[in-house]
Amino acid sequence: MKWFERKHLTVLPYILIAGVALLRLTVSHPYNFIPIFACLLFFAANRPVREFVIPLSTLIGVDIFLTTHRYGYPLTSDHVVTWAWYLAALILGAAMLGNALSSRRVAGTSLLTAVSFFVVSNFTVWAEWGMYPKTLSGLGACYVAALPFFRNSVISELAVSLLLFGLSGYATTLMRSKRVQGTCF
């Protein structure tokens, strides 16, 4: 693997994590249109497990800052669920996307992280907060209220996952073909 190929797979995942952290800190993101899990999947597919602490601690730090300083809320157990899903996305990305990449695998893994996060995080909101009655209809109301956020979350996660992995694969293929062409002459 040439220097550029190694370098873009080393630096790009870090740039994406920094970018998504900065987006969360600086830009209003109405209706959850921010691809956190797509960036975590890409990071995990391209970096070793020992480096997972970097995106995990970055995103947890951003969450703590936003919750306690910008919004003025206390930290609750639902934050731990979010942070566990950050780790789950990293583990899924390493396990499902580390070696055998395909657009189907990328799309499936992206959908799995988005759907599972929606189910678990909204269950936690229903159980933790006093916004909905602790009944089956209250749980249903919680999920229905979250649907607009879910739609945009799925769209952003899926689109950005396919874009990141597609462009990275294209760049790697292009670099390899340029290297092969250079050796033929």
PDB file of C-alpha atoms in Angstrom:
ATOM      1  CA  MET A   1       0.000   0.000   0.000  1.00  0.00           C
ATOM      2  CA  LYS A   2       1.432   3.329  -1.023  1.00  0.00           C
ATOM      3  CA  TRP A   3       1.969   6.191   1.401  1.00  0.00           C
ATOM      4  CA  PHE A   4      -1.178   8.090   0.305  1.00  0.00           C
ATOM      5  CA  GLU A   5      -3.407   5.028   0.743  1.00  0.00           C
ATOM      6  CA  ARG A   6      -2.093   4.381   4.259  1.00  0.00           C
ATOM      7  CA  LYS A   7      -2.214   8.073   5.117  1.00  0.00           C
ATOM      8  CA  HIS A   8      -5.810   8.681   4.001  1.00  0.00           C
ATOM      9  CA  LEU A   9      -6.997   5.639   5.936  1.00  0.00           C
ATOM     10  CA  THR A  10      -5.117   6.889   8.999  1.00  0.00           C
ATOM     11  CA  VAL A  11      -6.102  10.547   8.991  1.00  0.00           C
ATOM     12  CA  LEU A  12      -9.582  10.577   7.433  1.00  0.00           C
ATOM     13  CA  PRO A  13     -11.383   8.686  10.256  1.00  0.00           C
ATOM     14  CA  TYR A  14      -9.947  11.159  12.780  1.00  0.00           C
ATOM     15  CA  ILE A  15     -10.979  14.131  10.643  1.00  0.00           C
ATOM     16  CA  LEU A  16     -14.507  12.755  10.422  1.00  0.00           C
ATOM     17  CA  ILE A  17     -14.800  12.287  14.192  1.00  0.00           C
ATOM     18  CA  ALA A  18     -13.459  15.798  14.783  1.00  0.00           C
ATOM     19  CA  GLY A  19     -15.858  17.135  12.155  1.00  0.00           C
ATOM     20  CA  VAL A  20     -18.924  15.475  13.635  1.00  0.00           C
ATOM     21  CA  ALA A  21     -17.901  16.681  17.123  1.00  0.00           C
ATOM     22  CA  LEU A  22     -17.523  20.244  15.835  1.00  0.00           C
ATOM     23  CA  LEU A  23     -20.864  20.016  14.031  1.00  0.00           C
ATOM     24  CA  ARG A  24     -22.557  19.019  17.264  1.00  0.00           C
ATOM     25  CA  LEU A  25     -20.895  21.890  19.115  1.00  0.00           C
ATOM     26  CA  THR A  26     -21.408  24.670  16.586  1.00  0.00           C
ATOM     27  CA  VAL A  27     -24.378  23.966  14.326  1.00  0.00           C
ATOM     28  CA  SER A  28     -28.000  23.511  15.219  1.00  0.00           C
ATOM     29  CA  HIS A  29     -28.970  20.121  13.839  1.00  0.00           C
ATOM     30  CA  PRO A  30     -32.734  20.041  13.671  1.00  0.00           C
ATOM     31  CA  TYR A  31     -34.395  16.659  13.617  1.00  0.00           C
ATOM     32  CA  ASN A  32     -31.195  14.654  14.171  1.00  0.00           C
ATOM     33  CA  PHE A  33     -29.639  15.138  10.747  1.00  0.00           C
ATOM     34  CA  ILE A  34     -26.087  14.432  11.917  1.00  0.00           C
ATOM     35  CA  PRO A  35     -24.261  11.214  10.925  1.00  0.00           C
ATOM     36  CA  ILE A  36     -22.507  10.244  14.158  1.00  0.00           C
ATOM     37  CA  PHE A  37     -22.892   6.499  13.662  1.00  0.00           C
ATOM     38  CA  ALA A  38     -21.735   6.672  10.031  1.00  0.00           C
ATOM     39  CA  CYS A  39     -18.495   8.289  11.176  1.00  0.00           C
ATOM     40  CA  LEU A  40     -18.083   5.740  13.977  1.00  0.00           C
ATOM     41  CA  LEU A  41     -18.612   2.850  11.543  1.00  0.00           C
ATOM     42  CA  PHE A  42     -16.050   4.306   9.150  1.00  0.00           C
ATOM     43  CA  PHE A  43     -13.574   4.859  11.971  1.00  0.00           C
ATOM     44  CA  ALA A  44     -13.980   1.290  13.215  1.00  0.00           C
ATOM     45  CA  ALA A  45     -13.592  -0.218   9.770  1.00  0.00           C
ATOM     46  CA  ASN A  46     -10.325   1.638   9.197  1.00  0.00           C
ATOM     47  CA  ARG A  47      -8.615   1.889  12.580  1.00  0.00           C
ATOM     48  CA  PRO A  48      -7.540  -0.734  15.143  1.00  0.00           C
ATOM     49  CA  VAL A  49      -9.629  -1.462  18.246  1.00  0.00           C
ATOM     50  CA  ARG A  50      -7.003   0.067  20.542  1.00  0.00           C
ATOM     51  CA  GLU A  51      -7.832   3.487  19.034  1.00  0.00           C
ATOM     52  CA  PHE A  52     -11.592   3.282  19.756  1.00  0.00           C
ATOM     53  CA  VAL A  53     -11.065   5.245  22.958  1.00  0.00           C
ATOM     54  CA  ILE A  54     -10.379   8.399  20.904  1.00  0.00           C
ATOM     55  CA  PRO A  55     -13.744   8.787  19.133  1.00  0.00           C
ATOM     56  CA  LEU A  56     -15.563   7.401  22.159  1.00  0.00           C
ATOM     57  CA  SER A  57     -14.032   9.895  24.598  1.00  0.00           C
ATOM     58  CA  THR A  58     -14.420  12.751  22.090  1.00  0.00           C
ATOM     59  CA  LEU A  59     -18.135  12.163  21.590  1.00  0.00           C
ATOM     60  CA  ILE A  60     -18.786  11.511  25.286  1.00  0.00           C
ATOM     61  CA  GLY A  61     -16.978  14.761  26.093  1.00  0.00           C
ATOM     62  CA  VAL A  62     -19.118  16.662  23.591  1.00  0.00           C
ATOM     63  CA  ASP A  63     -22.287  15.102  25.042  1.00  0.00           C
ATOM     64  CA  ILE A  64     -21.282  16.024  28.597  1.00  0.00           C
ATOM     65  CA  PHE A  65     -20.448  19.594  27.590  1.00  0.00           C
ATOM     66  CA  LEU A  66     -23.655  20.090  25.599  1.00  0.00           C
ATOM     67  CA  THR A  67     -25.869  18.560  28.266  1.00  0.00           C
ATOM     68  CA  THR A  68     -24.424  20.273  31.315  1.00  0.00           C
ATOM     69  CA  HIS A  69     -23.192  23.602  29.934  1.00  0.00           C
ATOM     70  CA  ARG A  70     -25.174  24.487  26.858  1.00  0.00           C
ATOM     71  CA  TYR A  71     -28.543  22.961  27.802  1.00  0.00           C
ATOM     72  CA  GLY A  72     -28.159  23.067  31.594  1.00  0.00           C
ATOM     73  CA  TYR A  73     -29.466  19.534  32.220  1.00  0.00           C
ATOM     74  CA  PRO A  74     -28.028  16.944  34.575  1.00  0.00           C
ATOM     75  CA  LEU A  75     -26.476  13.764  33.242  1.00  0.00           C
ATOM     76  CA  THR A  76     -28.805  10.788  33.537  1.00  0.00           C
ATOM     77  CA  SER A  77     -28.745   7.090  32.734  1.00  0.00           C
ATOM     78  CA  ASP A  78     -30.023   7.721  29.209  1.00  0.00           C
ATOM     79  CA  HIS A  79     -26.635   9.257  28.427  1.00  0.00           C
ATOM     80  CA  VAL A  80     -24.964   5.980  29.339  1.00  0.00           C
ATOM     81  CA  VAL A  81     -27.242   4.240  26.824  1.00  0.00           C
ATOM     82  CA  THR A  82     -26.143   6.676  24.117  1.00  0.00           C
ATOM     83  CA  TRP A  83     -22.499   6.144  24.977  1.00  0.00           C
ATOM     84  CA  ALA A  84     -22.965   2.368  24.960  1.00  0.00           C
ATOM     85  CA  TRP A  85     -24.393   2.697  21.442  1.00  0.00           C
ATOM     86  CA  TYR A  86     -21.345   4.665  20.354  1.00  0.00           C
ATOM     87  CA  LEU A  87     -19.252   1.717  21.488  1.00  0.00           C
ATOM     88  CA  ALA A  88     -21.674  -0.742  19.860  1.00  0.00           C
ATOM     89  CA  ALA A  89     -21.317   1.113  16.542  1.00  0.00           C
ATOM     90  CA  LEU A  90     -17.541   0.866  16.800  1.00  0.00           C
ATOM     91  CA  ILE A  91     -17.709  -2.867  17.539  1.00  0.00           C
ATOM     92  CA  LEU A  92     -20.200  -3.446  14.704  1.00  0.00           C
ATOM     93  CA  GLY A  93     -18.061  -1.440  12.315  1.00  0.00           C
ATOM     94  CA  ALA A  94     -14.981  -3.480  13.158  1.00  0.00           C
ATOM     95  CA  ALA A  95     -16.800  -6.815  13.056  1.00  0.00           C
ATOM     96  CA  MET A  96     -19.006  -6.317  10.010  1.00  0.00           C
ATOM     97  CA  LEU A  97     -17.062  -3.870   7.897  1.00  0.00           C
ATOM     98  CA  GLY A  98     -13.426  -4.432   8.788  1.00  0.00           C
ATOM     99  CA  ASN A  99     -12.526  -6.882   6.030  1.00  0.00           C
ATOM    100  CA  ALA A 100     -15.365  -7.672   3.648  1.00  0.00           C
ATOM    101  CA  LEU A 101     -16.799  -4.387   2.422  1.00  0.00           C
ATOM    102  CA  SER A 102     -19.781  -4.214   0.139  1.00  0.00           C
ATOM    103  CA  SER A 103     -22.500  -1.638  -0.290  1.00  0.00           C
ATOM    104  CA  ARG A 104     -25.010  -4.130   1.140  1.00  0.00           C
ATOM    105  CA  ARG A 105     -22.920  -4.678   4.252  1.00  0.00           C
ATOM    106  CA  VAL A 106     -22.395  -0.949   4.718  1.00  0.00           C
ATOM    107  CA  ALA A 107     -26.109  -0.211   4.259  1.00  0.00           C
ATOM    108  CA  GLY A 108     -27.153  -3.078   6.540  1.00  0.00           C
ATOM    109  CA  THR A 109     -24.754  -2.124   9.305  1.00  0.00           C
ATOM    110  CA  SER A 110     -25.739   1.522   9.034  1.00  0.00           C
ATOM    111  CA  LEU A 111     -29.437   0.653   9.252  1.00  0.00           C
ATOM    112  CA  LEU A 112     -28.804  -1.712  12.158  1.00  0.00           C
ATOM    113  CA  THR A 113     -27.080   1.000  14.205  1.00  0.00           C
ATOM    114  CA  ALA A 114     -29.744   3.611  13.422  1.00  0.00           C
ATOM    115  CA  VAL A 115     -32.721   1.334  14.110  1.00  0.00           C
ATOM    116  CA  SER A 116     -31.276  -0.211  17.257  1.00  0.00           C
ATOM    117  CA  PHE A 117     -30.366   3.215  18.627  1.00  0.00           C
ATOM    118  CA  PHE A 118     -33.883   4.490  17.923  1.00  0.00           C
ATOM    119  CA  VAL A 119     -35.486   1.538  19.706  1.00  0.00           C
ATOM    120  CA  VAL A 120     -33.222   1.533  22.758  1.00  0.00           C
ATOM    121  CA  SER A 121     -32.809   5.292  23.234  1.00  0.00           C
ATOM    122  CA  ASN A 122     -36.515   5.998  23.003  1.00  0.00           C
ATOM    123  CA  PHE A 123     -37.296   3.146  25.373  1.00  0.00           C
ATOM    124  CA  THR A 124     -34.831   4.769  27.779  1.00  0.00           C
ATOM    125  CA  VAL A 125     -36.509   8.173  27.360  1.00  0.00           C
ATOM    126  CA  TRP A 126     -39.869   6.574  28.135  1.00  0.00           C
ATOM    127  CA  ALA A 127     -38.493   4.724  31.178  1.00  0.00           C
ATOM    128  CA  GLU A 128     -36.274   7.532  32.528  1.00  0.00           C
ATOM    129  CA  TRP A 129     -38.139  10.753  31.916  1.00  0.00           C
ATOM    130  CA  GLY A 130     -41.610  11.693  33.100  1.00  0.00           C
ATOM    131  CA  MET A 131     -42.816  12.793  29.674  1.00  0.00           C
ATOM    132  CA  TYR A 132     -44.972   9.744  28.940  1.00  0.00           C
ATOM    133  CA  PRO A 133     -47.141   7.510  31.109  1.00  0.00           C
ATOM    134  CA  LYS A 134     -45.495   4.251  32.101  1.00  0.00           C
ATOM    135  CA  THR A 135     -47.952   2.220  30.034  1.00  0.00           C
ATOM    136  CA  LEU A 136     -47.790   0.462  26.706  1.00  0.00           C
ATOM    137  CA  SER A 137     -49.662   3.352  25.092  1.00  0.00           C
ATOM    138  CA  GLY A 138     -47.173   5.786  26.695  1.00  0.00           C
ATOM    139  CA  LEU A 139     -44.306   3.815  25.157  1.00  0.00           C
ATOM    140  CA  GLY A 140     -46.081   3.893  21.803  1.00  0.00           C
ATOM    141  CA  ALA A 141     -46.583   7.651  22.111  1.00  0.00           C
ATOM    142  CA  CYS A 142     -42.870   8.062  22.833  1.00  0.00           C
ATOM    143  CA  TYR A 143     -41.919   6.155  19.666  1.00  0.00           C
ATOM    144  CA  VAL A 144     -44.467   8.025  17.542  1.00  0.00           C
ATOM    145  CA  ALA A 145     -43.182  11.395  18.803  1.00  0.00           C
ATOM    146  CA  ALA A 146     -39.638  10.365  17.845  1.00  0.00           C
ATOM    147  CA  LEU A 147     -40.475   9.297  14.265  1.00  0.00           C
ATOM    148  CA  PRO A 148     -39.564  12.645  12.612  1.00  0.00           C
ATOM    149  CA  PHE A 149     -36.127  12.447  14.253  1.00  0.00           C
ATOM    150  CA  PHE A 150     -35.753   8.796  13.257  1.00  0.00           C
ATOM    151  CA  ARG A 151     -36.508   9.402   9.577  1.00  0.00           C
ATOM    152  CA  ASN A 152     -33.811  12.052   9.252  1.00  0.00           C
ATOM    153  CA  SER A 153     -31.364  10.061  11.355  1.00  0.00           C
ATOM    154  CA  VAL A 154     -31.729   6.995   9.138  1.00  0.00           C
ATOM    155  CA  ILE A 155     -31.380   9.072   5.983  1.00  0.00           C
ATOM    156  CA  SER A 156     -28.251  10.855   7.200  1.00  0.00           C
ATOM    157  CA  GLU A 157     -26.616   7.697   8.597  1.00  0.00           C
ATOM    158  CA  LEU A 158     -27.314   5.624   5.482  1.00  0.00           C
ATOM    159  CA  ALA A 159     -26.398   8.303   2.945  1.00  0.00           C
ATOM    160  CA  VAL A 160     -23.184   9.328   4.706  1.00  0.00           C
ATOM    161  CA  SER A 161     -22.142   5.707   5.357  1.00  0.00           C
ATOM    162  CA  LEU A 162     -22.534   4.806   1.701  1.00  0.00           C
ATOM    163  CA  LEU A 163     -20.780   8.006   0.647  1.00  0.00           C
ATOM    164  CA  LEU A 164     -17.830   7.585   3.026  1.00  0.00           C
ATOM    165  CA  PHE A 165     -17.203   3.943   2.257  1.00  0.00           C
ATOM    166  CA  GLY A 166     -17.898   4.405  -1.452  1.00  0.00           C
ATOM    167  CA  LEU A 167     -15.528   7.354  -1.861  1.00  0.00           C
ATOM    168  CA  SER A 168     -12.853   5.700   0.254  1.00  0.00           C
ATOM    169  CA  GLY A 169     -13.090   2.524  -1.818  1.00  0.00           C
ATOM    170  CA  TYR A 170     -13.019   4.526  -5.028  1.00  0.00           C
ATOM    171  CA  ALA A 171      -9.958   6.508  -3.900  1.00  0.00           C
ATOM    172  CA  THR A 172      -8.129   3.323  -2.886  1.00  0.00           C
ATOM    173  CA  THR A 173      -8.963   1.647  -6.206  1.00  0.00           C
ATOM    174  CA  LEU A 174      -7.902   4.735  -8.111  1.00  0.00           C
ATOM    175  CA  MET A 175      -4.572   4.914  -6.273  1.00  0.00           C
ATOM    176  CA  ARG A 176      -3.904   1.223  -6.901  1.00  0.00           C
ATOM    177  CA  SER A 177      -4.716   1.529 -10.599  1.00  0.00           C
ATOM    178  CA  LYS A 178      -2.433   4.573 -10.891  1.00  0.00           C
ATOM    179  CA  ARG A 179       0.339   2.587  -9.214  1.00  0.00           C
ATOM    180  CA  VAL A 180      -0.159  -0.358 -11.586  1.00  0.00           C
ATOM    181  CA  GLN A 181      -0.198   1.951 -14.612  1.00  0.00           C
ATOM    182  CA  GLY A 182       3.007   3.581 -13.421  1.00  0.00           C
ATOM    183  CA  THR A 183       4.828   0.240 -13.218  1.00  0.00           C
ATOM    184  CA  CYS A 184       3.769  -0.843 -16.704  1.00  0.00           C
ATOM    185  CA  PHE A 185       5.605   1.916 -18.533  1.00  0.00           C
TER     186      PHE A 185
END
